[in-house]
Coordinates of C-alpha atoms in Angstrom, one line a residue:
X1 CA 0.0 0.0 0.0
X2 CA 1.5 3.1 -0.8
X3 CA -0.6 5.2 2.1
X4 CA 1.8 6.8 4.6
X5 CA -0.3 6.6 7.6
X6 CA -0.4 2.7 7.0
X7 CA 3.3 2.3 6.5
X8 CA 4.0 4.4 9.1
X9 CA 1.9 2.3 11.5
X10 CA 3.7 -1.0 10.6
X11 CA 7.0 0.6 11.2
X12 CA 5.8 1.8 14.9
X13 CA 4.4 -1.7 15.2
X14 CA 7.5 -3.5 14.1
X15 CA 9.3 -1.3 16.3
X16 CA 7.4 -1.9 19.6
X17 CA 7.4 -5.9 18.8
X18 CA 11.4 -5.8 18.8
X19 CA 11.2 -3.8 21.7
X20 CA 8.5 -6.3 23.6
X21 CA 10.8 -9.0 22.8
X22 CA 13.7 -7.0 24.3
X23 CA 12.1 -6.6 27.8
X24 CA 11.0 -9.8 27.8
X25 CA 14.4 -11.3 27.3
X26 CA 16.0 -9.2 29.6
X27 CA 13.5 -9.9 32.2
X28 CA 13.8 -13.6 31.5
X29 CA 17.9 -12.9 32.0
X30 CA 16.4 -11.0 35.1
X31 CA 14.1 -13.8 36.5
X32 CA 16.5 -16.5 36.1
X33 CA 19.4 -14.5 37.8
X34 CA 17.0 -13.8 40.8
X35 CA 16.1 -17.7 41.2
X36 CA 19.4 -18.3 40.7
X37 CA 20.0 -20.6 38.1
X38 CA 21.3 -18.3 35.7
X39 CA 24.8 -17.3 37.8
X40 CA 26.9 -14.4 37.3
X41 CA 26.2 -11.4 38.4
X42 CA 25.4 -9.6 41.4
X43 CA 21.9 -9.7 40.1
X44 CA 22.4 -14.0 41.2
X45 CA 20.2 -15.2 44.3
X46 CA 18.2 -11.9 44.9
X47 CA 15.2 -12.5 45.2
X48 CA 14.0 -8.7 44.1
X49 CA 15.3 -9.0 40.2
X50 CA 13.3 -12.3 40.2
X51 CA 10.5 -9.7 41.0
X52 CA 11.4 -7.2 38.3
X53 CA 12.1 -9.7 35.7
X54 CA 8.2 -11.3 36.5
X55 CA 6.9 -7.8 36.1
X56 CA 9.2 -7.2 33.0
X57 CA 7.8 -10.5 31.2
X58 CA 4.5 -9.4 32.1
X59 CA 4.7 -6.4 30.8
X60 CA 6.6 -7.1 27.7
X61 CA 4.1 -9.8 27.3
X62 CA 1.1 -6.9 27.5
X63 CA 3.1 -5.0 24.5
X64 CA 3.1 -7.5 22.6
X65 CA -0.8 -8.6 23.3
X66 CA -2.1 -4.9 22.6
X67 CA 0.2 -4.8 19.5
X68 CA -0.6 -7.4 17.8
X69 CA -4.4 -7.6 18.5
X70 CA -7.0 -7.6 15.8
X71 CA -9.3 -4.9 15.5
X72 CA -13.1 -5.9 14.7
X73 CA -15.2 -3.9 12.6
X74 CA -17.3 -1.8 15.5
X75 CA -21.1 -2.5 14.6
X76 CA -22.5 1.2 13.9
X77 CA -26.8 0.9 14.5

């Protein structure tokens, strides 16, 4: 489509995916250092980033949900 408000939106929408996906790795990285399995770091065995990285999947997770959802026609009466 050559209409600029439509290519426009897929480029903020392709943007906000890569950047979902970056939180929720990080968090992951976050999660897994707070459990500690994942060791190396000072982040490794407290219990706080395993907090942060939860909330970062989950809200990494929401970007992604609210992105990527299809729109339905609205019924107009």
């Amino acid at each position: 489509m050559d209409n600029p408000a439509y290519e426009w939106r897929n480029h903020v929408k392709t943007i906000l995916n890569i950047f979902a996906v970056l939180i929720i790795l990080a968090g992951g990285v976050w999660f897994l250092q707070g459990i500690n399995i994942l060791p190396g770091s000072f982040m490794t065995g407290q219990t706080e980033w395993a907090i942060y990285g939860g909330i970062a999947i989950f809200v990494g997770g929401g970007i992604l949900f609210f992105v990527n959802r299809q729109k339905t026609p609205s019924s107009k009466k």
